[in-house]
Amino acid sequence: MTTDSSSTSTSTTAAGGISTFKGQERALRADRLGTGGLLLSVLAATAPLMVVAGVMPTTFATWASVMGIVGQPLLFVVLGVVLILFSIGYAEMSRHVHNAGAFYAYISRGLGGTAGAGAALVALVAYNALQIGIYGIFGFEVSGLLATYAEVEIAWWIPALVAALAVGLLGWLKIDVNARVLGVLLVIEVLLVVIFDVAALADPGTEGLSLHAFNPDTLTGAGVGTALCFCIAAFLGFEQAPVYAEETSRPHVLVPRVMFLAVGGVAVFFALSSWALTVATGPAAIVGTAQKQSAGLLFFLTESRLGGTFTDVLHVLFVTGMFAALLSFHNVVARYAFAMGREGLLPAAFGRTSGTSGAPGTGSLLQTVVAVVVVAAFAIADDKPAGDPTAPVLQLFTWFGNIGALGVIVLMAAASLSVVVFFVRRGAAGAQAWRLVTSALAGLALLVIAGYTVKDFEVLVGAGPDSSLSWVLPGTIGLALVAGLVWGLVLRARDPEKHARIGLGNEAFQLEKAASS
């Protein structure tokens, strides 16, 4: 029997040398995810149908009308290339670092524990924001479905709160259960979108199978940077694979494989689907049709080609796809909280897994409480019609979604830099030269996108040019970064041993055991 220095609980040694505390573990259970389960968990966060039905029409309607950005399909290809460049170094890093903290663990290994502490808080805020923001559009859509098909009128926040509690419950269950839930929902919605794509290409608009949307001239508008910000949010989720590294049997193989499958598949899927939208209406008509139909564009086009029943099913899958994204982001937030608790960046209670399921239960509970509080606050403030663009239900989605997107873009840029520093410090710059070049290029591109995101934040959230929201909302990420850096400096001064463990994850405790034996 030994005593953990950070807890009064007694511990024993489980199989594999992992310390356990009264039925709880310092490590997430391994061998629970294979390639399929990991890929489905990661792809679910991208919410393919939500992107095709929500993001794409909005981009065509808003940004295209101002800037002539008809080439959204080409934009997805460009972003796919940038993110593949990012993934090359990121995936190589995943072979050396297996930690549920992913981004902040990588940044710690490259840029030091203090930088890692800053990244940890940014990640916690960003992924919480992404997850919570979806509750707004989820509640809005469920409320609309009930009114249309069941003639039941309920406020948006009721289904949002019910979903928050359901997601929280699933967060306590085993990851393989969650993977099955995510997988079934994901496969069905992707199949339906593919069916639409085929139908659109088989029955094109007046301009036929036009490839105009892939013409580089369509990306020459002054606001291409803003469009990049909006579209890159559609990819978010692919970068989550390393978060589950501890729960796979061969993380050095499965994590890189899943990352490349995810980013490559998403880029191709989004490029083809956005092209199908332009083909269905005709490139010349896509802007006007998107402005008229808004988020109903996809359903308007499927109604005429595939009928009412298909469109009704698509509406339902639109909602279930959002639920899958809610669940996926919830799992990521819980694992970040677990990793931070294990390393002293959060209270030690967060660094313990649930004895019954092996899931990071305290982190799951934290995320659920935060989501419920935020949704309740927006519900109390809701005194406007749901269709009003300033209604809290829509603000919840746009404000938090863009805060989260900015945070993840910043993390990816920092991770790219940390990859370069990590391998240079290890004396592997020569062997990893081409990967370091791709990481540097991706980092520069991501910094440019982050700069445009901050510059045009009032456009992204629909605020006026003089609105304080243009600096308060992105300032949330800046505040999280500063607070995390300060906490890292405090740890370095007061507890150098704990500061040295930042980013090491369960590896730090294995080293402790080896040193004490």
Short mmCIF file of C-alpha atoms in Angstrom, two decimals:
data_model
loop_
_atom_site.label_atom_id
_atom_site.label_comp_id
_atom_site.label_asym_id
_atom_site.label_seq_id
_atom_site.Cartn_x
_atom_site.Cartn_y
_atom_site.Cartn_z
CA MET A 1 0.00 0.00 0.00
CA THR A 2 1.24 3.49 -0.85
CA THR A 3 -0.05 6.97 -0.30
CA ASP A 4 -0.60 9.50 -3.09
CA SER A 5 1.03 12.79 -2.28
CA SER A 6 -1.91 14.74 -3.66
CA SER A 7 -4.65 12.79 -1.95
CA THR A 8 -5.40 11.26 1.39
CA SER A 9 -6.91 8.21 -0.31
CA THR A 10 -4.97 4.97 -0.24
CA SER A 11 -3.96 3.37 -3.50
CA THR A 12 -3.10 0.03 -4.94
CA THR A 13 -1.48 -0.95 -8.18
CA ALA A 14 -3.76 -2.21 -10.90
CA ALA A 15 -2.79 -4.28 -13.89
CA GLY A 16 -0.32 -2.45 -16.05
CA GLY A 17 1.06 -0.47 -13.11
CA ILE A 18 -1.71 2.15 -13.06
CA SER A 19 -2.46 3.59 -9.65
CA THR A 20 -6.07 3.29 -8.49
CA PHE A 21 -7.79 5.24 -5.74
CA LYS A 22 -10.82 3.65 -4.09
CA GLY A 23 -11.94 2.16 -7.39
CA GLN A 24 -10.86 5.14 -9.45
CA GLU A 25 -7.92 5.41 -11.83
CA ARG A 26 -5.39 7.99 -12.88
CA ALA A 27 -5.53 6.68 -16.44
CA LEU A 28 -8.36 6.21 -18.89
CA ARG A 29 -8.97 2.57 -19.75
CA ALA A 30 -7.00 1.41 -22.75
CA ASP A 31 -8.00 -0.90 -25.60
CA ARG A 32 -11.55 0.40 -25.73
CA LEU A 33 -11.43 2.05 -29.15
CA GLY A 34 -10.36 0.68 -32.51
CA THR A 35 -10.04 2.56 -35.79
CA GLY A 36 -13.79 2.49 -36.46
CA GLY A 37 -14.90 3.66 -33.04
CA LEU A 38 -12.28 6.40 -32.89
CA LEU A 39 -13.08 7.63 -36.40
CA LEU A 40 -16.82 7.77 -35.70
CA SER A 41 -16.30 9.63 -32.43
CA VAL A 42 -14.10 12.19 -34.16
CA LEU A 43 -16.26 12.65 -37.27
CA ALA A 44 -19.44 13.05 -35.23
CA ALA A 45 -18.11 16.35 -33.88
CA THR A 46 -18.00 17.77 -37.41
CA ALA A 47 -21.81 17.26 -37.64
CA PRO A 48 -21.81 16.81 -41.46
CA LEU A 49 -25.51 17.47 -41.92
CA MET A 50 -25.39 20.57 -39.72
CA VAL A 51 -22.62 21.92 -41.93
CA VAL A 52 -24.39 21.11 -45.23
CA ALA A 53 -27.78 22.36 -44.06
CA GLY A 54 -26.58 25.26 -41.90
CA VAL A 55 -23.06 26.49 -42.58
CA MET A 56 -23.03 26.18 -46.35
CA PRO A 57 -26.31 28.03 -47.08
CA THR A 58 -25.35 30.78 -44.62
CA THR A 59 -21.96 31.21 -46.30
CA PHE A 60 -23.53 31.38 -49.74
CA ALA A 61 -26.26 33.77 -48.59
CA THR A 62 -24.20 36.15 -46.49
CA TRP A 63 -20.59 36.12 -47.65
CA ALA A 64 -21.29 35.37 -51.31
CA SER A 65 -23.73 38.24 -51.66
CA VAL A 66 -21.15 40.68 -50.33
CA MET A 67 -17.96 39.24 -51.79
CA GLY A 68 -18.89 37.01 -54.69
CA ILE A 69 -17.75 33.87 -52.85
CA VAL A 70 -19.53 31.36 -55.04
CA GLY A 71 -16.42 29.19 -54.86
CA GLN A 72 -17.18 27.73 -51.46
CA PRO A 73 -16.34 24.21 -52.74
CA LEU A 74 -12.84 25.42 -53.67
CA LEU A 75 -12.56 27.04 -50.25
CA PHE A 76 -13.10 23.66 -48.60
CA VAL A 77 -10.37 22.18 -50.79
CA VAL A 78 -7.93 24.96 -49.80
CA LEU A 79 -8.72 24.51 -46.11
CA GLY A 80 -8.38 20.76 -46.49
CA VAL A 81 -4.84 21.24 -47.80
CA VAL A 82 -3.96 23.57 -44.90
CA LEU A 83 -5.31 21.12 -42.34
CA ILE A 84 -3.55 18.15 -43.93
CA LEU A 85 -0.30 20.12 -43.68
CA PHE A 86 -1.15 20.73 -40.02
CA SER A 87 -1.98 17.07 -39.49
CA ILE A 88 1.37 15.82 -40.77
CA GLY A 89 3.30 17.25 -37.84
CA TYR A 90 0.42 16.87 -35.39
CA ALA A 91 0.10 13.18 -36.22
CA GLU A 92 3.84 12.62 -35.87
CA MET A 93 3.69 14.29 -32.46
CA SER A 94 0.91 11.88 -31.47
CA ARG A 95 3.37 8.98 -31.85
CA HIS A 96 5.44 10.45 -29.02
CA VAL A 97 2.74 11.92 -26.75
CA HIS A 98 -0.30 9.95 -25.57
CA ASN A 99 -2.35 12.22 -23.36
CA ALA A 100 -6.07 13.06 -23.11
CA GLY A 101 -4.95 16.70 -22.95
CA ALA A 102 -3.91 16.53 -26.63
CA PHE A 103 -3.36 20.17 -27.64
CA TYR A 104 -2.04 21.40 -24.33
CA ALA A 105 0.07 18.27 -23.83
CA TYR A 106 1.71 18.81 -27.22
CA ILE A 107 2.26 22.50 -26.54
CA SER A 108 3.74 21.67 -23.13
CA ARG A 109 6.22 19.25 -24.68
CA GLY A 110 7.33 21.82 -27.23
CA LEU A 111 6.97 25.21 -25.56
CA GLY A 112 7.12 24.34 -21.87
CA GLY A 113 4.74 23.78 -18.98
CA THR A 114 3.71 27.41 -18.59
CA ALA A 115 2.64 27.64 -22.24
CA GLY A 116 0.90 24.30 -21.78
CA ALA A 117 -1.08 25.67 -18.83
CA GLY A 118 -2.24 28.59 -20.98
CA ALA A 119 -3.21 26.23 -23.78
CA ALA A 120 -5.06 23.97 -21.35
CA LEU A 121 -7.39 26.73 -20.20
CA VAL A 122 -7.93 27.93 -23.78
CA ALA A 123 -8.87 24.38 -24.80
CA LEU A 124 -11.26 23.98 -21.87
CA VAL A 125 -13.00 27.28 -22.69
CA ALA A 126 -13.02 26.73 -26.47
CA TYR A 127 -14.45 23.22 -26.48
CA ASN A 128 -16.99 24.13 -23.81
CA ALA A 129 -18.07 27.07 -25.96
CA LEU A 130 -18.39 24.92 -29.10
CA GLN A 131 -20.46 22.34 -27.26
CA ILE A 132 -22.72 24.81 -25.45
CA GLY A 133 -23.32 26.89 -28.58
CA ILE A 134 -24.87 23.91 -30.35
CA TYR A 135 -27.57 23.72 -27.66
CA GLY A 136 -29.00 26.96 -29.03
CA ILE A 137 -29.55 25.73 -32.58
CA PHE A 138 -30.52 22.27 -31.29
CA GLY A 139 -33.29 23.66 -29.08
CA PHE A 140 -34.46 25.94 -31.88
CA GLU A 141 -34.72 23.09 -34.40
CA VAL A 142 -36.39 20.62 -32.01
CA SER A 143 -38.92 23.26 -31.03
CA GLY A 144 -39.65 23.85 -34.72
CA LEU A 145 -40.01 20.14 -35.47
CA LEU A 146 -42.48 19.65 -32.62
CA ALA A 147 -44.52 22.63 -33.80
CA THR A 148 -44.56 21.40 -37.42
CA TYR A 149 -45.14 17.67 -36.97
CA ALA A 150 -46.75 17.34 -33.53
CA GLU A 151 -48.44 20.75 -33.26
CA VAL A 152 -46.82 21.17 -29.86
CA GLU A 153 -45.51 24.61 -28.97
CA ILE A 154 -42.61 24.62 -26.49
CA ALA A 155 -39.81 27.06 -25.79
CA TRP A 156 -36.43 26.26 -27.32
CA TRP A 157 -34.69 25.99 -23.96
CA ILE A 158 -36.77 22.99 -22.85
CA PRO A 159 -35.36 20.53 -25.44
CA ALA A 160 -31.94 22.19 -24.97
CA LEU A 161 -31.94 21.45 -21.24
CA VAL A 162 -33.28 17.91 -21.78
CA ALA A 163 -30.46 17.30 -24.27
CA ALA A 164 -27.88 18.66 -21.80
CA LEU A 165 -29.03 16.19 -19.16
CA ALA A 166 -29.10 13.30 -21.65
CA VAL A 167 -25.61 14.11 -22.89
CA GLY A 168 -24.38 14.35 -19.32
CA LEU A 169 -25.79 10.92 -18.56
CA LEU A 170 -24.14 9.36 -21.59
CA GLY A 171 -20.90 11.02 -20.57
CA TRP A 172 -20.84 8.74 -17.53
CA LEU A 173 -21.17 5.63 -19.69
CA LYS A 174 -18.43 3.69 -21.41
CA ILE A 175 -16.84 5.28 -24.47
CA ASP A 176 -17.75 2.27 -26.61
CA VAL A 177 -21.45 2.88 -25.88
CA ASN A 178 -21.03 6.50 -26.92
CA ALA A 179 -19.17 5.45 -30.07
CA ARG A 180 -22.07 3.24 -31.13
CA VAL A 181 -24.56 6.06 -30.58
CA LEU A 182 -22.39 8.48 -32.53
CA GLY A 183 -21.70 5.98 -35.28
CA VAL A 184 -25.29 5.08 -36.09
CA LEU A 185 -26.35 8.75 -36.25
CA LEU A 186 -23.33 9.72 -38.32
CA VAL A 187 -23.59 6.97 -40.92
CA ILE A 188 -27.27 7.66 -41.58
CA GLU A 189 -26.89 11.41 -42.01
CA VAL A 190 -23.86 11.03 -44.29
CA LEU A 191 -25.76 8.53 -46.47
CA LEU A 192 -28.68 10.94 -46.81
CA VAL A 193 -26.42 13.81 -47.84
CA VAL A 194 -24.68 11.55 -50.38
CA ILE A 195 -28.10 10.60 -51.79
CA PHE A 196 -28.87 14.30 -52.22
CA ASP A 197 -25.49 14.89 -53.89
CA VAL A 198 -26.17 12.12 -56.40
CA ALA A 199 -29.71 13.41 -57.02
CA ALA A 200 -28.44 16.95 -57.59
CA LEU A 201 -25.82 15.82 -60.08
CA ALA A 202 -28.37 13.63 -61.84
CA ASP A 203 -30.88 16.49 -62.05
CA PRO A 204 -28.80 19.70 -62.27
CA GLY A 205 -30.13 23.21 -62.57
CA THR A 206 -30.27 25.27 -65.74
CA GLU A 207 -26.47 25.53 -66.03
CA GLY A 208 -25.87 21.77 -65.96
CA LEU A 209 -22.85 20.16 -64.28
CA SER A 210 -20.98 23.44 -64.02
CA LEU A 211 -17.52 23.46 -62.42
CA HIS A 212 -17.57 27.23 -62.01
CA ALA A 213 -17.51 26.87 -58.20
CA PHE A 214 -13.97 25.48 -58.47
CA ASN A 215 -12.71 28.43 -60.49
CA PRO A 216 -9.98 30.30 -58.53
CA ASP A 217 -11.45 33.60 -59.77
CA THR A 218 -14.39 33.04 -57.42
CA LEU A 219 -12.08 33.57 -54.43
CA THR A 220 -10.84 37.04 -55.32
CA GLY A 221 -13.29 39.03 -53.16
CA ALA A 222 -12.02 41.37 -50.46
CA GLY A 223 -13.56 39.29 -47.68
CA VAL A 224 -12.16 35.87 -48.48
CA GLY A 225 -10.48 35.85 -45.08
CA THR A 226 -13.83 36.09 -43.33
CA ALA A 227 -15.21 33.26 -45.44
CA LEU A 228 -12.18 31.18 -44.45
CA CYS A 229 -12.97 31.80 -40.78
CA PHE A 230 -16.54 30.67 -41.27
CA CYS A 231 -15.70 27.55 -43.26
CA ILE A 232 -12.82 26.34 -41.10
CA ALA A 233 -15.29 25.97 -38.23
CA ALA A 234 -16.94 23.23 -40.30
CA PHE A 235 -13.80 21.09 -39.94
CA LEU A 236 -13.54 21.33 -36.17
CA GLY A 237 -13.61 17.88 -34.62
CA PHE A 238 -10.96 16.13 -36.76
CA GLU A 239 -8.25 17.35 -34.37
CA GLN A 240 -9.82 15.48 -31.45
CA ALA A 241 -8.32 12.06 -32.25
CA PRO A 242 -5.30 12.44 -29.88
CA VAL A 243 -7.71 13.18 -27.00
CA TYR A 244 -8.68 9.50 -27.10
CA ALA A 245 -5.11 8.20 -27.49
CA GLU A 246 -5.04 6.63 -24.02
CA GLU A 247 -8.18 4.65 -24.83
CA THR A 248 -6.87 2.97 -27.98
CA SER A 249 -4.87 -0.24 -28.26
CA ARG A 250 -2.18 1.20 -30.57
CA PRO A 251 -2.28 5.01 -30.29
CA HIS A 252 0.92 5.49 -32.32
CA VAL A 253 -0.83 3.80 -35.27
CA LEU A 254 -4.54 4.51 -34.83
CA VAL A 255 -4.40 8.23 -33.98
CA PRO A 256 -2.46 9.34 -37.10
CA ARG A 257 -4.54 7.01 -39.28
CA VAL A 258 -7.82 8.41 -37.99
CA MET A 259 -6.65 12.02 -38.27
CA PHE A 260 -5.77 11.70 -41.95
CA LEU A 261 -8.94 9.75 -42.72
CA ALA A 262 -11.00 12.38 -40.91
CA VAL A 263 -9.54 15.54 -42.41
CA GLY A 264 -9.27 14.05 -45.90
CA GLY A 265 -12.77 12.59 -45.82
CA VAL A 266 -14.31 15.77 -44.43
CA ALA A 267 -12.60 17.97 -47.02
CA VAL A 268 -13.79 15.82 -49.93
CA PHE A 269 -17.29 15.41 -48.49
CA PHE A 270 -17.80 19.14 -47.87
CA ALA A 271 -16.29 20.18 -51.21
CA LEU A 272 -18.54 17.79 -53.16
CA SER A 273 -21.65 18.59 -51.14
CA SER A 274 -21.24 22.37 -51.47
CA TRP A 275 -20.62 21.85 -55.21
CA ALA A 276 -23.83 19.79 -55.41
CA LEU A 277 -25.73 22.75 -53.94
CA THR A 278 -24.38 25.03 -56.69
CA VAL A 279 -25.20 22.44 -59.35
CA ALA A 280 -28.76 21.98 -58.05
CA THR A 281 -29.57 25.69 -58.29
CA GLY A 282 -27.00 26.74 -60.88
CA PRO A 283 -23.93 28.83 -59.87
CA ALA A 284 -25.66 32.03 -60.96
CA ALA A 285 -28.68 31.34 -58.76
CA ILE A 286 -27.07 29.88 -55.63
CA VAL A 287 -26.71 33.25 -53.86
CA GLY A 288 -30.29 34.36 -54.43
CA THR A 289 -31.73 30.96 -53.56
CA ALA A 290 -29.63 30.71 -50.40
CA GLN A 291 -30.73 34.20 -49.33
CA LYS A 292 -34.36 33.28 -49.84
CA GLN A 293 -34.28 29.82 -48.25
CA SER A 294 -31.55 30.41 -45.62
CA ALA A 295 -31.08 27.25 -43.52
CA GLY A 296 -33.95 25.67 -45.43
CA LEU A 297 -31.94 25.54 -48.68
CA LEU A 298 -31.02 21.85 -48.49
CA PHE A 299 -34.56 20.83 -47.52
CA PHE A 300 -36.01 22.98 -50.33
CA LEU A 301 -33.79 21.22 -52.86
CA THR A 302 -34.47 17.69 -51.54
CA GLU A 303 -38.24 18.30 -51.52
CA SER A 304 -38.32 18.77 -55.29
CA ARG A 305 -35.92 15.93 -56.10
CA LEU A 306 -36.44 13.28 -53.43
CA GLY A 307 -39.88 13.99 -52.05
CA GLY A 308 -41.48 14.96 -48.76
CA THR A 309 -40.75 11.75 -46.84
CA PHE A 310 -37.02 11.97 -47.54
CA THR A 311 -37.04 15.62 -46.51
CA ASP A 312 -38.88 14.85 -43.27
CA VAL A 313 -36.32 12.18 -42.40
CA LEU A 314 -33.55 14.65 -43.24
CA HIS A 315 -35.06 17.16 -40.79
CA VAL A 316 -35.00 14.56 -38.04
CA LEU A 317 -31.41 13.55 -38.86
CA PHE A 318 -30.44 17.23 -38.79
CA VAL A 319 -31.40 17.20 -35.10
CA THR A 320 -29.83 13.83 -34.28
CA GLY A 321 -26.62 14.92 -36.01
CA MET A 322 -26.44 17.92 -33.71
CA PHE A 323 -27.00 15.63 -30.74
CA ALA A 324 -24.09 13.49 -31.91
CA ALA A 325 -21.89 16.60 -32.08
CA LEU A 326 -23.02 17.62 -28.58
CA LEU A 327 -22.03 14.22 -27.25
CA SER A 328 -18.68 14.20 -29.02
CA PHE A 329 -17.66 17.66 -27.79
CA HIS A 330 -18.86 16.74 -24.29
CA ASN A 331 -16.53 13.74 -24.26
CA VAL A 332 -13.61 15.92 -25.32
CA VAL A 333 -14.26 18.53 -22.63
CA ALA A 334 -14.51 15.81 -19.97
CA ARG A 335 -11.16 14.36 -21.05
CA TYR A 336 -9.43 17.72 -21.06
CA ALA A 337 -10.73 18.31 -17.51
CA PHE A 338 -9.50 14.83 -16.54
CA ALA A 339 -6.02 15.49 -17.93
CA MET A 340 -5.84 18.89 -16.21
CA GLY A 341 -6.97 17.42 -12.88
CA ARG A 342 -4.41 14.63 -13.14
CA GLU A 343 -1.61 17.16 -13.61
CA GLY A 344 -2.67 19.72 -10.99
CA LEU A 345 -4.13 22.35 -13.31
CA LEU A 346 -7.58 21.62 -11.88
CA PRO A 347 -8.51 20.11 -8.48
CA ALA A 348 -7.39 16.48 -8.11
CA ALA A 349 -11.00 15.23 -8.16
CA PHE A 350 -11.08 15.86 -11.91
CA GLY A 351 -8.13 13.52 -12.39
CA ARG A 352 -10.06 10.44 -11.29
CA THR A 353 -12.15 8.21 -13.54
CA SER A 354 -15.52 6.76 -12.59
CA GLY A 355 -15.12 3.38 -10.90
CA THR A 356 -18.12 1.89 -12.72
CA SER A 357 -17.46 2.90 -16.32
CA GLY A 358 -13.89 4.20 -16.39
CA ALA A 359 -15.11 7.47 -17.89
CA PRO A 360 -13.85 10.86 -16.63
CA GLY A 361 -16.98 11.38 -14.55
CA THR A 362 -16.10 14.60 -12.69
CA GLY A 363 -15.15 16.36 -15.92
CA SER A 364 -18.39 15.14 -17.47
CA LEU A 365 -20.36 16.54 -14.55
CA LEU A 366 -18.54 19.89 -14.78
CA GLN A 367 -19.35 20.25 -18.46
CA THR A 368 -23.00 19.40 -17.88
CA VAL A 369 -23.36 21.93 -15.06
CA VAL A 370 -21.72 24.70 -17.11
CA ALA A 371 -23.96 23.92 -20.10
CA VAL A 372 -27.14 23.94 -18.00
CA VAL A 373 -26.21 27.23 -16.33
CA VAL A 374 -25.42 28.97 -19.64
CA VAL A 375 -28.55 27.68 -21.40
CA ALA A 376 -30.66 28.74 -18.39
CA ALA A 377 -29.12 32.23 -18.47
CA PHE A 378 -29.93 32.65 -22.17
CA ALA A 379 -33.45 31.30 -21.57
CA ILE A 380 -34.07 33.88 -18.85
CA ALA A 381 -32.83 36.64 -21.16
CA ASP A 382 -35.02 35.44 -24.05
CA ASP A 383 -37.72 38.07 -24.58
CA LYS A 384 -37.74 38.13 -28.39
CA PRO A 385 -39.28 35.97 -31.14
CA ALA A 386 -37.11 32.98 -32.08
CA GLY A 387 -36.75 34.21 -35.65
CA ASP A 388 -35.29 37.54 -34.55
CA PRO A 389 -31.54 37.49 -35.34
CA THR A 390 -30.91 39.13 -31.95
CA ALA A 391 -32.90 36.46 -30.08
CA PRO A 392 -30.78 34.78 -27.37
CA VAL A 393 -31.38 31.33 -28.90
CA LEU A 394 -29.52 32.39 -32.04
CA GLN A 395 -26.96 34.44 -30.15
CA LEU A 396 -26.09 31.38 -28.07
CA PHE A 397 -25.17 29.51 -31.25
CA THR A 398 -23.30 32.28 -33.05
CA TRP A 399 -21.49 33.81 -30.08
CA PHE A 400 -20.28 30.60 -28.48
CA GLY A 401 -19.62 28.82 -31.78
CA ASN A 402 -17.27 31.54 -32.97
CA ILE A 403 -15.56 31.89 -29.59
CA GLY A 404 -14.85 28.16 -29.69
CA ALA A 405 -13.68 28.23 -33.30
CA LEU A 406 -11.23 31.06 -32.56
CA GLY A 407 -9.84 29.16 -29.58
CA VAL A 408 -9.23 25.98 -31.56
CA ILE A 409 -7.61 27.89 -34.44
CA VAL A 410 -5.22 29.52 -31.94
CA LEU A 411 -4.47 26.12 -30.39
CA MET A 412 -3.73 24.59 -33.80
CA ALA A 413 -1.36 27.44 -34.65
CA ALA A 414 0.45 27.03 -31.30
CA ALA A 415 0.57 23.25 -31.73
CA SER A 416 2.21 23.68 -35.14
CA LEU A 417 4.95 25.79 -33.56
CA SER A 418 5.36 23.31 -30.70
CA VAL A 419 5.88 20.46 -33.17
CA VAL A 420 8.81 22.32 -34.72
CA VAL A 421 10.38 23.16 -31.34
CA PHE A 422 9.80 19.64 -29.96
CA PHE A 423 11.72 17.86 -32.71
CA VAL A 424 14.44 20.49 -32.93
CA ARG A 425 15.12 20.12 -29.19
CA ARG A 426 15.27 16.34 -29.57
CA GLY A 427 17.92 16.72 -32.26
CA ALA A 428 15.57 15.26 -34.87
CA ALA A 429 15.26 18.33 -37.10
CA GLY A 430 17.09 16.64 -39.96
CA ALA A 431 15.09 13.42 -39.84
CA GLN A 432 11.81 15.31 -39.50
CA ALA A 433 12.69 18.20 -41.83
CA TRP A 434 9.78 17.86 -44.24
CA ARG A 435 7.29 17.49 -41.38
CA LEU A 436 8.68 20.60 -39.72
CA VAL A 437 8.26 22.54 -42.95
CA THR A 438 4.62 21.48 -43.29
CA SER A 439 3.98 22.36 -39.64
CA ALA A 440 5.52 25.80 -40.10
CA LEU A 441 3.46 26.48 -43.24
CA ALA A 442 0.27 25.32 -41.54
CA GLY A 443 1.05 27.43 -38.47
CA LEU A 444 1.50 30.56 -40.56
CA ALA A 445 -1.75 29.92 -42.46
CA LEU A 446 -3.64 29.31 -39.21
CA LEU A 447 -2.25 32.52 -37.69
CA VAL A 448 -3.52 34.44 -40.71
CA ILE A 449 -6.96 32.86 -40.32
CA ALA A 450 -6.95 33.64 -36.58
CA GLY A 451 -6.06 37.26 -37.39
CA TYR A 452 -8.96 37.55 -39.84
CA THR A 453 -11.27 35.94 -37.28
CA VAL A 454 -10.46 38.57 -34.65
CA LYS A 455 -10.54 41.40 -37.19
CA ASP A 456 -13.98 40.45 -38.56
CA PHE A 457 -15.53 39.05 -35.39
CA GLU A 458 -18.42 41.50 -35.49
CA VAL A 459 -19.34 40.13 -38.93
CA LEU A 460 -19.12 36.54 -37.74
CA VAL A 461 -21.50 37.16 -34.82
CA GLY A 462 -23.75 39.63 -36.63
CA ALA A 463 -22.85 42.62 -34.45
CA GLY A 464 -22.41 46.23 -35.54
CA PRO A 465 -18.97 47.70 -36.22
CA ASP A 466 -19.13 49.75 -33.00
CA SER A 467 -20.44 46.90 -30.85
CA SER A 468 -18.41 45.94 -27.78
CA LEU A 469 -19.05 42.31 -28.75
CA SER A 470 -16.36 42.66 -31.41
CA TRP A 471 -13.72 42.65 -28.65
CA VAL A 472 -15.50 41.18 -25.62
CA LEU A 473 -16.26 37.82 -27.25
CA PRO A 474 -12.83 37.10 -28.78
CA GLY A 475 -11.37 38.61 -25.63
CA THR A 476 -12.72 35.57 -23.79
CA ILE A 477 -10.05 33.44 -25.44
CA GLY A 478 -7.38 36.04 -24.69
CA LEU A 479 -8.45 36.15 -21.05
CA ALA A 480 -8.34 32.35 -20.80
CA LEU A 481 -4.83 32.34 -22.27
CA VAL A 482 -3.55 34.99 -19.86
CA ALA A 483 -5.16 33.31 -16.86
CA GLY A 484 -3.66 29.96 -17.84
CA LEU A 485 -0.18 31.46 -18.30
CA VAL A 486 -0.39 33.18 -14.92
CA TRP A 487 -1.45 29.93 -13.25
CA GLY A 488 1.44 28.16 -14.96
CA LEU A 489 3.89 30.74 -13.62
CA VAL A 490 2.43 30.39 -10.13
CA LEU A 491 2.85 26.61 -10.29
CA ARG A 492 6.43 26.96 -11.48
CA ALA A 493 7.23 29.22 -8.52
CA ARG A 494 5.31 27.34 -5.82
CA ASP A 495 5.39 23.73 -6.96
CA PRO A 496 8.12 23.07 -9.55
CA GLU A 497 7.50 19.33 -9.39
CA LYS A 498 3.85 19.72 -10.35
CA HIS A 499 4.79 22.25 -13.04
CA ALA A 500 7.23 19.72 -14.51
CA ARG A 501 4.41 17.16 -14.83
CA ILE A 502 2.31 19.39 -17.11
CA GLY A 503 1.80 17.57 -20.39
CA LEU A 504 3.23 14.26 -19.19
CA GLY A 505 -0.12 12.71 -18.25
CA ASN A 506 -0.02 9.21 -16.78
CA GLU A 507 3.59 8.93 -17.92
CA ALA A 508 4.58 11.19 -15.01
CA PHE A 509 3.13 8.78 -12.50
CA GLN A 510 4.80 5.81 -14.15
CA LEU A 511 8.10 7.66 -13.75
CA GLU A 512 7.30 8.31 -10.08
CA LYS A 513 6.66 4.63 -9.54
CA ALA A 514 9.93 3.66 -11.25
CA ALA A 515 11.87 6.19 -9.17
CA SER A 516 10.39 4.95 -5.90
CA SER A 517 10.91 1.24 -6.63
#
